[in-house]
Amino acid sequence: QCAPWKDNACCTANTSSEAHKDNSNLYNFNWNHCGVMPPKCKRHFIQDTCLYECSPNLGPWIDQADSSWRRERILHVPLCKEDCEEWWEDCKDYVTCKENWHKGWNWATGTNRCPWGSMCRPFSHVFPRPKDLCEKIWSNSYKYTTEHRGSGRCIQMWFDPAQGNPNVVVAKYYAWKKRTSPAHMENVIPETGRAASAWPWSVLVLLPLALALGAGGCGSRGWGFL
């Protein structure tokens, strides 16, 4: 499931292998906390892990996190409508005991278990809509959109690598949109002085974009199951 990123990935082959295991060394996270997760549902969670660990196109959504277990996180990555809806459809009959899988688990045994007093319920009850699943399960790491695959305005969790990576264009669009917003432009408009005038206006605008697409594109999930 991590194959789409094999030619340009932020993860190693070992990470890709571990992403496919039920209790991998990546997070010691147990997908089967309320019974065995069906393969058709698990496929989406593996793709989700591969996207987080391997994609070099998430730079525009890296955000500072003020917590003891991570310094950065991914926030509001716009997922394509089809990705959210297929994820929900394939998992709606599985059961879980939690809405937010980022934190709140019982880790007494070294792997995640349902908190004391919680009940396992169908996904369709915990997450009534695809939007609920995509946005709530990882603390708003994802954002549900009505944009379609191939629109250039939403991130695909999986794609055919033979057709190229559609997320490259999406990352460029949102990086440019973010860097040219009125609030940001106030911070990059050069003031008077030799240091400021040494850089052309076009360079001052494009440089942050290049940095966003280059250095800031890779990162791990940084789960802190507390």
mmCIF file with all atom_site columns, C-alpha atoms in Angstrom:
data_model
loop_
_atom_site.group_PDB
_atom_site.id
_atom_site.type_symbol
_atom_site.label_atom_id
_atom_site.label_alt_id
_atom_site.label_comp_id
_atom_site.label_asym_id
_atom_site.label_entity_id
_atom_site.label_seq_id
_atom_site.pdbx_PDB_ins_code
_atom_site.Cartn_x
_atom_site.Cartn_y
_atom_site.Cartn_z
_atom_site.occupancy
_atom_site.B_iso_or_equiv
_atom_site.pdbx_formal_charge
_atom_site.auth_seq_id
_atom_site.auth_comp_id
_atom_site.auth_asym_id
_atom_site.auth_atom_id
_atom_site.pdbx_PDB_model_num
ATOM 1   C CA . GLN A 1 1   ? 0.000   0.000  0.000   1.00 0.00 ? 1   GLN A CA 1
ATOM 2   C CA . CYS A 1 2   ? 3.030   2.304  0.253   1.00 0.00 ? 2   CYS A CA 1
ATOM 3   C CA . ALA A 1 3   ? 4.096   1.575  -3.331  1.00 0.00 ? 3   ALA A CA 1
ATOM 4   C CA . PRO A 1 4   ? 2.921   4.935  -4.763  1.00 0.00 ? 4   PRO A CA 1
ATOM 5   C CA . TRP A 1 5   ? 5.754   6.706  -2.927  1.00 0.00 ? 5   TRP A CA 1
ATOM 6   C CA . LYS A 1 6   ? 8.580   4.274  -3.685  1.00 0.00 ? 6   LYS A CA 1
ATOM 7   C CA . ASP A 1 7   ? 10.282  6.655  -6.142  1.00 0.00 ? 7   ASP A CA 1
ATOM 8   C CA . ASN A 1 8   ? 10.125  9.691  -3.835  1.00 0.00 ? 8   ASN A CA 1
ATOM 9   C CA . ALA A 1 9   ? 9.438   8.793  -0.231  1.00 0.00 ? 9   ALA A CA 1
ATOM 10  C CA . CYS A 1 10  ? 10.066  10.147 3.249   1.00 0.00 ? 10  CYS A CA 1
ATOM 11  C CA . CYS A 1 11  ? 9.981   6.620  4.680   1.00 0.00 ? 11  CYS A CA 1
ATOM 12  C CA . THR A 1 12  ? 12.213  3.566  4.536   1.00 0.00 ? 12  THR A CA 1
ATOM 13  C CA . ALA A 1 13  ? 11.380  0.094  3.242   1.00 0.00 ? 13  ALA A CA 1
ATOM 14  C CA . ASN A 1 14  ? 11.227  -1.060 6.861   1.00 0.00 ? 14  ASN A CA 1
ATOM 15  C CA . THR A 1 15  ? 8.628   1.594  7.683   1.00 0.00 ? 15  THR A CA 1
ATOM 16  C CA . SER A 1 16  ? 6.563   0.462  4.720   1.00 0.00 ? 16  SER A CA 1
ATOM 17  C CA . SER A 1 17  ? 6.750   -3.135 5.900   1.00 0.00 ? 17  SER A CA 1
ATOM 18  C CA . GLU A 1 18  ? 5.816   -2.261 9.480   1.00 0.00 ? 18  GLU A CA 1
ATOM 19  C CA . ALA A 1 19  ? 2.831   -0.209 8.293   1.00 0.00 ? 19  ALA A CA 1
ATOM 20  C CA . HIS A 1 20  ? 1.171   -3.402 7.105   1.00 0.00 ? 20  HIS A CA 1
ATOM 21  C CA . LYS A 1 21  ? 1.402   -5.246 10.443  1.00 0.00 ? 21  LYS A CA 1
ATOM 22  C CA . ASP A 1 22  ? -1.378  -5.407 13.024  1.00 0.00 ? 22  ASP A CA 1
ATOM 23  C CA . ASN A 1 23  ? 0.951   -4.603 15.935  1.00 0.00 ? 23  ASN A CA 1
ATOM 24  C CA . SER A 1 24  ? 3.886   -2.971 14.229  1.00 0.00 ? 24  SER A CA 1
ATOM 25  C CA . ASN A 1 25  ? 6.934   -1.476 15.862  1.00 0.00 ? 25  ASN A CA 1
ATOM 26  C CA . LEU A 1 26  ? 5.942   1.923  14.460  1.00 0.00 ? 26  LEU A CA 1
ATOM 27  C CA . TYR A 1 27  ? 3.378   2.692  17.153  1.00 0.00 ? 27  TYR A CA 1
ATOM 28  C CA . ASN A 1 28  ? 2.516   -0.595 18.929  1.00 0.00 ? 28  ASN A CA 1
ATOM 29  C CA . PHE A 1 29  ? -1.005  0.223  17.827  1.00 0.00 ? 29  PHE A CA 1
ATOM 30  C CA . ASN A 1 30  ? -3.597  -2.545 17.698  1.00 0.00 ? 30  ASN A CA 1
ATOM 31  C CA . TRP A 1 31  ? -6.162  -2.115 14.937  1.00 0.00 ? 31  TRP A CA 1
ATOM 32  C CA . ASN A 1 32  ? -8.124  -5.047 16.387  1.00 0.00 ? 32  ASN A CA 1
ATOM 33  C CA . HIS A 1 33  ? -9.029  -3.404 19.691  1.00 0.00 ? 33  HIS A CA 1
ATOM 34  C CA . CYS A 1 34  ? -12.722 -4.275 19.247  1.00 0.00 ? 34  CYS A CA 1
ATOM 35  C CA . GLY A 1 35  ? -12.405 -7.493 17.298  1.00 0.00 ? 35  GLY A CA 1
ATOM 36  C CA . VAL A 1 36  ? -10.689 -8.292 14.027  1.00 0.00 ? 36  VAL A CA 1
ATOM 37  C CA . MET A 1 37  ? -10.717 -5.371 11.588  1.00 0.00 ? 37  MET A CA 1
ATOM 38  C CA . PRO A 1 38  ? -11.971 -6.502 8.152   1.00 0.00 ? 38  PRO A CA 1
ATOM 39  C CA . PRO A 1 39  ? -9.309  -6.419 5.403   1.00 0.00 ? 39  PRO A CA 1
ATOM 40  C CA . LYS A 1 40  ? -11.301 -3.950 3.296   1.00 0.00 ? 40  LYS A CA 1
ATOM 41  C CA . CYS A 1 41  ? -11.329 -1.533 6.237   1.00 0.00 ? 41  CYS A CA 1
ATOM 42  C CA . LYS A 1 42  ? -7.736  -2.143 7.281   1.00 0.00 ? 42  LYS A CA 1
ATOM 43  C CA . ARG A 1 43  ? -6.588  -1.302 3.757   1.00 0.00 ? 43  ARG A CA 1
ATOM 44  C CA . HIS A 1 44  ? -7.575  2.335  4.296   1.00 0.00 ? 44  HIS A CA 1
ATOM 45  C CA . PHE A 1 45  ? -5.710  2.571  7.590   1.00 0.00 ? 45  PHE A CA 1
ATOM 46  C CA . ILE A 1 46  ? -2.593  1.151  5.976   1.00 0.00 ? 46  ILE A CA 1
ATOM 47  C CA . GLN A 1 47  ? -2.911  3.711  3.181   1.00 0.00 ? 47  GLN A CA 1
ATOM 48  C CA . ASP A 1 48  ? -3.415  6.399  5.810   1.00 0.00 ? 48  ASP A CA 1
ATOM 49  C CA . THR A 1 49  ? -0.208  5.330  7.574   1.00 0.00 ? 49  THR A CA 1
ATOM 50  C CA . CYS A 1 50  ? 1.698   5.215  4.289   1.00 0.00 ? 50  CYS A CA 1
ATOM 51  C CA . LEU A 1 51  ? 0.521   8.717  3.395   1.00 0.00 ? 51  LEU A CA 1
ATOM 52  C CA . TYR A 1 52  ? 1.620   10.098 6.758   1.00 0.00 ? 52  TYR A CA 1
ATOM 53  C CA . GLU A 1 53  ? 4.957   8.341  6.869   1.00 0.00 ? 53  GLU A CA 1
ATOM 54  C CA . CYS A 1 54  ? 5.977   8.381  3.215   1.00 0.00 ? 54  CYS A CA 1
ATOM 55  C CA . SER A 1 55  ? 4.424   11.344 1.413   1.00 0.00 ? 55  SER A CA 1
ATOM 56  C CA . PRO A 1 56  ? 6.756   14.281 0.634   1.00 0.00 ? 56  PRO A CA 1
ATOM 57  C CA . ASN A 1 57  ? 3.748   16.466 -0.211  1.00 0.00 ? 57  ASN A CA 1
ATOM 58  C CA . LEU A 1 58  ? 2.345   17.360 3.213   1.00 0.00 ? 58  LEU A CA 1
ATOM 59  C CA . GLY A 1 59  ? 4.532   20.408 3.868   1.00 0.00 ? 59  GLY A CA 1
ATOM 60  C CA . PRO A 1 60  ? 1.754   23.017 3.597   1.00 0.00 ? 60  PRO A CA 1
ATOM 61  C CA . TRP A 1 61  ? -0.104  21.360 6.484   1.00 0.00 ? 61  TRP A CA 1
ATOM 62  C CA . ILE A 1 62  ? 2.720   20.913 8.981   1.00 0.00 ? 62  ILE A CA 1
ATOM 63  C CA . ASP A 1 63  ? 1.747   22.821 12.102  1.00 0.00 ? 63  ASP A CA 1
ATOM 64  C CA . GLN A 1 64  ? 3.435   23.478 15.421  1.00 0.00 ? 64  GLN A CA 1
ATOM 65  C CA . ALA A 1 65  ? 2.246   21.235 18.251  1.00 0.00 ? 65  ALA A CA 1
ATOM 66  C CA . ASP A 1 66  ? 2.683   22.264 21.857  1.00 0.00 ? 66  ASP A CA 1
ATOM 67  C CA . SER A 1 67  ? 2.758   18.907 23.596  1.00 0.00 ? 67  SER A CA 1
ATOM 68  C CA . SER A 1 68  ? 5.211   16.706 25.454  1.00 0.00 ? 68  SER A CA 1
ATOM 69  C CA . TRP A 1 69  ? 5.254   13.990 22.805  1.00 0.00 ? 69  TRP A CA 1
ATOM 70  C CA . ARG A 1 70  ? 5.601   15.910 19.536  1.00 0.00 ? 70  ARG A CA 1
ATOM 71  C CA . ARG A 1 71  ? 6.688   19.297 18.249  1.00 0.00 ? 71  ARG A CA 1
ATOM 72  C CA . GLU A 1 72  ? 4.933   19.183 14.894  1.00 0.00 ? 72  GLU A CA 1
ATOM 73  C CA . ARG A 1 73  ? 1.777   17.675 13.513  1.00 0.00 ? 73  ARG A CA 1
ATOM 74  C CA . ILE A 1 74  ? -0.252  17.563 10.322  1.00 0.00 ? 74  ILE A CA 1
ATOM 75  C CA . LEU A 1 75  ? -3.388  19.698 10.470  1.00 0.00 ? 75  LEU A CA 1
ATOM 76  C CA . HIS A 1 76  ? -6.379  19.969 8.112   1.00 0.00 ? 76  HIS A CA 1
ATOM 77  C CA . VAL A 1 77  ? -4.947  18.063 5.150   1.00 0.00 ? 77  VAL A CA 1
ATOM 78  C CA . PRO A 1 78  ? -7.782  18.341 2.571   1.00 0.00 ? 78  PRO A CA 1
ATOM 79  C CA . LEU A 1 79  ? -8.739  14.789 1.629   1.00 0.00 ? 79  LEU A CA 1
ATOM 80  C CA . CYS A 1 80  ? -10.622 14.094 -1.571  1.00 0.00 ? 80  CYS A CA 1
ATOM 81  C CA . LYS A 1 81  ? -14.324 13.361 -1.223  1.00 0.00 ? 81  LYS A CA 1
ATOM 82  C CA . GLU A 1 82  ? -13.942 9.850  -2.630  1.00 0.00 ? 82  GLU A CA 1
ATOM 83  C CA . ASP A 1 83  ? -11.178 8.946  -0.187  1.00 0.00 ? 83  ASP A CA 1
ATOM 84  C CA . CYS A 1 84  ? -13.242 9.865  2.864   1.00 0.00 ? 84  CYS A CA 1
ATOM 85  C CA . GLU A 1 85  ? -16.414 8.254  1.596   1.00 0.00 ? 85  GLU A CA 1
ATOM 86  C CA . GLU A 1 86  ? -14.755 4.992  0.548   1.00 0.00 ? 86  GLU A CA 1
ATOM 87  C CA . TRP A 1 87  ? -12.915 4.827  3.876   1.00 0.00 ? 87  TRP A CA 1
ATOM 88  C CA . TRP A 1 88  ? -16.187 5.239  5.766   1.00 0.00 ? 88  TRP A CA 1
ATOM 89  C CA . GLU A 1 89  ? -18.125 2.834  3.532   1.00 0.00 ? 89  GLU A CA 1
ATOM 90  C CA . ASP A 1 90  ? -15.553 0.054  3.925   1.00 0.00 ? 90  ASP A CA 1
ATOM 91  C CA . CYS A 1 91  ? -15.317 0.507  7.706   1.00 0.00 ? 91  CYS A CA 1
ATOM 92  C CA . LYS A 1 92  ? -18.898 1.366  8.686   1.00 0.00 ? 92  LYS A CA 1
ATOM 93  C CA . ASP A 1 93  ? -19.640 -2.160 9.950   1.00 0.00 ? 93  ASP A CA 1
ATOM 94  C CA . TYR A 1 94  ? -16.440 -2.472 12.005  1.00 0.00 ? 94  TYR A CA 1
ATOM 95  C CA . VAL A 1 95  ? -16.608 -1.577 15.688  1.00 0.00 ? 95  VAL A CA 1
ATOM 96  C CA . THR A 1 96  ? -14.539 0.753  17.852  1.00 0.00 ? 96  THR A CA 1
ATOM 97  C CA . CYS A 1 97  ? -14.702 2.205  21.343  1.00 0.00 ? 97  CYS A CA 1
ATOM 98  C CA . LYS A 1 98  ? -13.261 5.639  20.593  1.00 0.00 ? 98  LYS A CA 1
ATOM 99  C CA . GLU A 1 99  ? -13.892 8.611  18.342  1.00 0.00 ? 99  GLU A CA 1
ATOM 100 C CA . ASN A 1 100 ? -10.393 10.076 18.681  1.00 0.00 ? 100 ASN A CA 1
ATOM 101 C CA . TRP A 1 101 ? -7.686  7.474  18.118  1.00 0.00 ? 101 TRP A CA 1
ATOM 102 C CA . HIS A 1 102 ? -4.828  9.874  18.784  1.00 0.00 ? 102 HIS A CA 1
ATOM 103 C CA . LYS A 1 103 ? -5.130  9.771  22.559  1.00 0.00 ? 103 LYS A CA 1
ATOM 104 C CA . GLY A 1 104 ? -7.056  8.440  25.512  1.00 0.00 ? 104 GLY A CA 1
ATOM 105 C CA . TRP A 1 105 ? -6.213  4.738  25.175  1.00 0.00 ? 105 TRP A CA 1
ATOM 106 C CA . ASN A 1 106 ? -5.321  2.347  27.974  1.00 0.00 ? 106 ASN A CA 1
ATOM 107 C CA . TRP A 1 107 ? -1.626  1.570  27.426  1.00 0.00 ? 107 TRP A CA 1
ATOM 108 C CA . ALA A 1 108 ? -1.084  -0.488 30.593  1.00 0.00 ? 108 ALA A CA 1
ATOM 109 C CA . THR A 1 109 ? -0.130  -3.580 28.577  1.00 0.00 ? 109 THR A CA 1
ATOM 110 C CA . GLY A 1 110 ? 2.152   -1.726 26.167  1.00 0.00 ? 110 GLY A CA 1
ATOM 111 C CA . THR A 1 111 ? -0.378  -1.679 23.356  1.00 0.00 ? 111 THR A CA 1
ATOM 112 C CA . ASN A 1 112 ? -3.602  0.258  23.052  1.00 0.00 ? 112 ASN A CA 1
ATOM 113 C CA . ARG A 1 113 ? -6.746  -1.083 24.662  1.00 0.00 ? 113 ARG A CA 1
ATOM 114 C CA . CYS A 1 114 ? -10.155 0.496  25.066  1.00 0.00 ? 114 CYS A CA 1
ATOM 115 C CA . PRO A 1 115 ? -10.420 2.817  28.074  1.00 0.00 ? 115 PRO A CA 1
ATOM 116 C CA . TRP A 1 116 ? -12.120 1.351  31.123  1.00 0.00 ? 116 TRP A CA 1
ATOM 117 C CA . GLY A 1 117 ? -15.883 1.705  30.905  1.00 0.00 ? 117 GLY A CA 1
ATOM 118 C CA . SER A 1 118 ? -15.982 2.313  27.145  1.00 0.00 ? 118 SER A CA 1
ATOM 119 C CA . MET A 1 119 ? -18.104 0.208  24.811  1.00 0.00 ? 119 MET A CA 1
ATOM 120 C CA . CYS A 1 120 ? -17.402 -1.091 21.324  1.00 0.00 ? 120 CYS A CA 1
ATOM 121 C CA . ARG A 1 121 ? -19.897 0.360  18.849  1.00 0.00 ? 121 ARG A CA 1
ATOM 122 C CA . PRO A 1 122 ? -20.240 0.254  15.055  1.00 0.00 ? 122 PRO A CA 1
ATOM 123 C CA . PHE A 1 123 ? -18.223 2.810  13.122  1.00 0.00 ? 123 PHE A CA 1
ATOM 124 C CA . SER A 1 124 ? -21.472 4.134  11.690  1.00 0.00 ? 124 SER A CA 1
ATOM 125 C CA . HIS A 1 125 ? -22.555 5.098  15.231  1.00 0.00 ? 125 HIS A CA 1
ATOM 126 C CA . VAL A 1 126 ? -19.238 6.545  16.348  1.00 0.00 ? 126 VAL A CA 1
ATOM 127 C CA . PHE A 1 127 ? -18.746 8.292  12.994  1.00 0.00 ? 127 PHE A CA 1
ATOM 128 C CA . PRO A 1 128 ? -22.233 8.960  11.520  1.00 0.00 ? 128 PRO A CA 1
ATOM 129 C CA . ARG A 1 129 ? -20.805 10.569 8.363   1.00 0.00 ? 129 ARG A CA 1
ATOM 130 C CA . PRO A 1 130 ? -17.619 10.246 6.289   1.00 0.00 ? 130 PRO A CA 1
ATOM 131 C CA . LYS A 1 131 ? -16.731 13.768 7.425   1.00 0.00 ? 131 LYS A CA 1
ATOM 132 C CA . ASP A 1 132 ? -16.815 12.642 11.063  1.00 0.00 ? 132 ASP A CA 1
ATOM 133 C CA . LEU A 1 133 ? -14.443 9.764  10.394  1.00 0.00 ? 133 LEU A CA 1
ATOM 134 C CA . CYS A 1 134 ? -11.887 11.740 8.412   1.00 0.00 ? 134 CYS A CA 1
ATOM 135 C CA . GLU A 1 135 ? -11.795 14.747 10.707  1.00 0.00 ? 135 GLU A CA 1
ATOM 136 C CA . LYS A 1 136 ? -12.241 13.262 14.174  1.00 0.00 ? 136 LYS A CA 1
ATOM 137 C CA . ILE A 1 137 ? -10.286 10.009 14.172  1.00 0.00 ? 137 ILE A CA 1
ATOM 138 C CA . TRP A 1 138 ? -6.863  11.733 14.075  1.00 0.00 ? 138 TRP A CA 1
ATOM 139 C CA . SER A 1 139 ? -7.653  15.031 15.838  1.00 0.00 ? 139 SER A CA 1
ATOM 140 C CA . ASN A 1 140 ? -8.345  17.053 12.671  1.00 0.00 ? 140 ASN A CA 1
ATOM 141 C CA . SER A 1 141 ? -5.228  15.883 10.877  1.00 0.00 ? 141 SER A CA 1
ATOM 142 C CA . TYR A 1 142 ? -7.512  15.538 7.869   1.00 0.00 ? 142 TYR A CA 1
ATOM 143 C CA . LYS A 1 143 ? -10.229 17.797 6.549   1.00 0.00 ? 143 LYS A CA 1
ATOM 144 C CA . TYR A 1 144 ? -13.199 16.488 4.593   1.00 0.00 ? 144 TYR A CA 1
ATOM 145 C CA . THR A 1 145 ? -13.712 18.279 1.281   1.00 0.00 ? 145 THR A CA 1
ATOM 146 C CA . THR A 1 146 ? -16.174 18.101 -1.599  1.00 0.00 ? 146 THR A CA 1
ATOM 147 C CA . GLU A 1 147 ? -13.285 18.245 -4.061  1.00 0.00 ? 147 GLU A CA 1
ATOM 148 C CA . HIS A 1 148 ? -12.813 15.234 -6.307  1.00 0.00 ? 148 HIS A CA 1
ATOM 149 C CA . ARG A 1 149 ? -9.742  13.205 -7.189  1.00 0.00 ? 149 ARG A CA 1
ATOM 150 C CA . GLY A 1 150 ? -7.862  14.795 -10.042 1.00 0.00 ? 150 GLY A CA 1
ATOM 151 C CA . SER A 1 151 ? -9.143  18.290 -9.232  1.00 0.00 ? 151 SER A CA 1
ATOM 152 C CA . GLY A 1 152 ? -5.753  19.500 -8.020  1.00 0.00 ? 152 GLY A CA 1
ATOM 153 C CA . ARG A 1 153 ? -7.406  20.728 -4.828  1.00 0.00 ? 153 ARG A CA 1
ATOM 154 C CA . CYS A 1 154 ? -7.410  17.652 -2.582  1.00 0.00 ? 154 CYS A CA 1
ATOM 155 C CA . ILE A 1 155 ? -4.962  15.035 -1.343  1.00 0.00 ? 155 ILE A CA 1
ATOM 156 C CA . GLN A 1 156 ? -5.423  11.413 -2.379  1.00 0.00 ? 156 GLN A CA 1
ATOM 157 C CA . MET A 1 157 ? -4.572  8.753  0.185   1.00 0.00 ? 157 MET A CA 1
ATOM 158 C CA . TRP A 1 158 ? -3.619  6.358  -2.581  1.00 0.00 ? 158 TRP A CA 1
ATOM 159 C CA . PHE A 1 159 ? -3.021  6.582  -6.323  1.00 0.00 ? 159 PHE A CA 1
ATOM 160 C CA . ASP A 1 160 ? -1.623  4.638  -9.254  1.00 0.00 ? 160 ASP A CA 1
ATOM 161 C CA . PRO A 1 161 ? 2.091   5.523  -9.391  1.00 0.00 ? 161 PRO A CA 1
ATOM 162 C CA . ALA A 1 162 ? 2.125   4.737  -13.118 1.00 0.00 ? 162 ALA A CA 1
ATOM 163 C CA . GLN A 1 163 ? -0.088  7.803  -13.617 1.00 0.00 ? 163 GLN A CA 1
ATOM 164 C CA . GLY A 1 164 ? 2.146   10.110 -11.579 1.00 0.00 ? 164 GLY A CA 1
ATOM 165 C CA . ASN A 1 165 ? 1.636   11.609 -8.138  1.00 0.00 ? 165 ASN A CA 1
ATOM 166 C CA . PRO A 1 166 ? -1.446  13.895 -8.183  1.00 0.00 ? 166 PRO A CA 1
ATOM 167 C CA . ASN A 1 167 ? -0.583  15.270 -4.735  1.00 0.00 ? 167 ASN A CA 1
ATOM 168 C CA . VAL A 1 168 ? 2.402   17.225 -6.056  1.00 0.00 ? 168 VAL A CA 1
ATOM 169 C CA . VAL A 1 169 ? 0.140   19.753 -7.784  1.00 0.00 ? 169 VAL A CA 1
ATOM 170 C CA . VAL A 1 170 ? -2.113  19.948 -4.736  1.00 0.00 ? 170 VAL A CA 1
ATOM 171 C CA . ALA A 1 171 ? 0.789   20.707 -2.391  1.00 0.00 ? 171 ALA A CA 1
ATOM 172 C CA . LYS A 1 172 ? 2.075   23.415 -4.733  1.00 0.00 ? 172 LYS A CA 1
ATOM 173 C CA . TYR A 1 173 ? -1.359  25.026 -4.925  1.00 0.00 ? 173 TYR A CA 1
ATOM 174 C CA . TYR A 1 174 ? -1.898  25.164 -1.168  1.00 0.00 ? 174 TYR A CA 1
ATOM 175 C CA . ALA A 1 175 ? 1.670   26.225 -0.450  1.00 0.00 ? 175 ALA A CA 1
ATOM 176 C CA . TRP A 1 176 ? 1.255   29.129 -2.858  1.00 0.00 ? 176 TRP A CA 1
ATOM 177 C CA . LYS A 1 177 ? -2.164  29.975 -1.442  1.00 0.00 ? 177 LYS A CA 1
ATOM 178 C CA . LYS A 1 178 ? -0.795  29.945 2.088   1.00 0.00 ? 178 LYS A CA 1
ATOM 179 C CA . ARG A 1 179 ? 2.302   31.980 1.266   1.00 0.00 ? 179 ARG A CA 1
ATOM 180 C CA . THR A 1 180 ? 0.420   34.644 -0.667  1.00 0.00 ? 180 THR A CA 1
ATOM 181 C CA . SER A 1 181 ? -2.368  35.171 1.859   1.00 0.00 ? 181 SER A CA 1
ATOM 182 C CA . PRO A 1 182 ? -2.761  38.812 3.008   1.00 0.00 ? 182 PRO A CA 1
ATOM 183 C CA . ALA A 1 183 ? -1.660  37.970 6.556   1.00 0.00 ? 183 ALA A CA 1
ATOM 184 C CA . HIS A 1 184 ? 1.533   36.317 5.365   1.00 0.00 ? 184 HIS A CA 1
ATOM 185 C CA . MET A 1 185 ? 2.323   39.006 2.801   1.00 0.00 ? 185 MET A CA 1
ATOM 186 C CA . GLU A 1 186 ? 2.543   41.549 5.612   1.00 0.00 ? 186 GLU A CA 1
ATOM 187 C CA . ASN A 1 187 ? 5.383   39.502 7.031   1.00 0.00 ? 187 ASN A CA 1
ATOM 188 C CA . VAL A 1 188 ? 7.351   39.139 3.804   1.00 0.00 ? 188 VAL A CA 1
ATOM 189 C CA . ILE A 1 189 ? 6.972   42.641 2.317   1.00 0.00 ? 189 ILE A CA 1
ATOM 190 C CA . PRO A 1 190 ? 10.476  44.125 2.449   1.00 0.00 ? 190 PRO A CA 1
ATOM 191 C CA . GLU A 1 191 ? 11.052  47.214 4.514   1.00 0.00 ? 191 GLU A CA 1
ATOM 192 C CA . THR A 1 192 ? 13.626  49.865 3.728   1.00 0.00 ? 192 THR A CA 1
ATOM 193 C CA . GLY A 1 193 ? 17.302  49.141 3.877   1.00 0.00 ? 193 GLY A CA 1
ATOM 194 C CA . ARG A 1 194 ? 20.049  47.504 1.848   1.00 0.00 ? 194 ARG A CA 1
ATOM 195 C CA . ALA A 1 195 ? 19.319  43.974 3.098   1.00 0.00 ? 195 ALA A CA 1
ATOM 196 C CA . ALA A 1 196 ? 15.704  44.142 1.995   1.00 0.00 ? 196 ALA A CA 1
ATOM 197 C CA . SER A 1 197 ? 16.352  45.774 -1.367  1.00 0.00 ? 197 SER A CA 1
ATOM 198 C CA . ALA A 1 198 ? 18.967  43.166 -2.254  1.00 0.00 ? 198 ALA A CA 1
ATOM 199 C CA . TRP A 1 199 ? 16.234  40.631 -3.015  1.00 0.00 ? 199 TRP A CA 1
ATOM 200 C CA . PRO A 1 200 ? 13.762  41.162 -5.881  1.00 0.00 ? 200 PRO A CA 1
ATOM 201 C CA . TRP A 1 201 ? 10.079  41.085 -4.911  1.00 0.00 ? 201 TRP A CA 1
ATOM 202 C CA . SER A 1 202 ? 9.486   37.906 -6.942  1.00 0.00 ? 202 SER A CA 1
ATOM 203 C CA . VAL A 1 203 ? 12.224  36.087 -5.044  1.00 0.00 ? 203 VAL A CA 1
ATOM 204 C CA . LEU A 1 204 ? 10.822  37.157 -1.684  1.00 0.00 ? 204 LEU A CA 1
ATOM 205 C CA . VAL A 1 205 ? 7.465   35.672 -2.647  1.00 0.00 ? 205 VAL A CA 1
ATOM 206 C CA . LEU A 1 206 ? 8.781   32.466 -4.229  1.00 0.00 ? 206 LEU A CA 1
ATOM 207 C CA . LEU A 1 207 ? 11.413  31.638 -1.615  1.00 0.00 ? 207 LEU A CA 1
ATOM 208 C CA . PRO A 1 208 ? 8.912   30.702 1.119   1.00 0.00 ? 208 PRO A CA 1
ATOM 209 C CA . LEU A 1 209 ? 7.075   28.535 -1.410  1.00 0.00 ? 209 LEU A CA 1
ATOM 210 C CA . ALA A 1 210 ? 10.260  26.676 -2.276  1.00 0.00 ? 210 ALA A CA 1
ATOM 211 C CA . LEU A 1 211 ? 11.016  26.129 1.385   1.00 0.00 ? 211 LEU A CA 1
ATOM 212 C CA . ALA A 1 212 ? 7.513   24.827 2.028   1.00 0.00 ? 212 ALA A CA 1
ATOM 213 C CA . LEU A 1 213 ? 7.739   22.290 -0.776  1.00 0.00 ? 213 LEU A CA 1
ATOM 214 C CA . GLY A 1 214 ? 11.292  21.262 -0.047  1.00 0.00 ? 214 GLY A CA 1
ATOM 215 C CA . ALA A 1 215 ? 12.425  21.112 3.529   1.00 0.00 ? 215 ALA A CA 1
ATOM 216 C CA . GLY A 1 216 ? 9.012   20.973 5.159   1.00 0.00 ? 216 GLY A CA 1
ATOM 217 C CA . GLY A 1 217 ? 7.435   18.082 3.282   1.00 0.00 ? 217 GLY A CA 1
ATOM 218 C CA . CYS A 1 218 ? 8.431   15.056 5.319   1.00 0.00 ? 218 CYS A CA 1
ATOM 219 C CA . GLY A 1 219 ? 7.505   14.066 8.797   1.00 0.00 ? 219 GLY A CA 1
ATOM 220 C CA . SER A 1 220 ? 6.201   11.226 10.911  1.00 0.00 ? 220 SER A CA 1
ATOM 221 C CA . ARG A 1 221 ? 2.802   10.917 12.444  1.00 0.00 ? 221 ARG A CA 1
ATOM 222 C CA . GLY A 1 222 ? 4.150   11.605 15.917  1.00 0.00 ? 222 GLY A CA 1
ATOM 223 C CA . TRP A 1 223 ? 1.339   9.799  17.688  1.00 0.00 ? 223 TRP A CA 1
ATOM 224 C CA . GLY A 1 224 ? 1.304   10.294 21.416  1.00 0.00 ? 224 GLY A CA 1
ATOM 225 C CA . PHE A 1 225 ? -1.301  7.901  22.641  1.00 0.00 ? 225 PHE A CA 1
ATOM 226 C CA . LEU A 1 226 ? -1.918  9.323  26.079  1.00 0.00 ? 226 LEU A CA 1
#
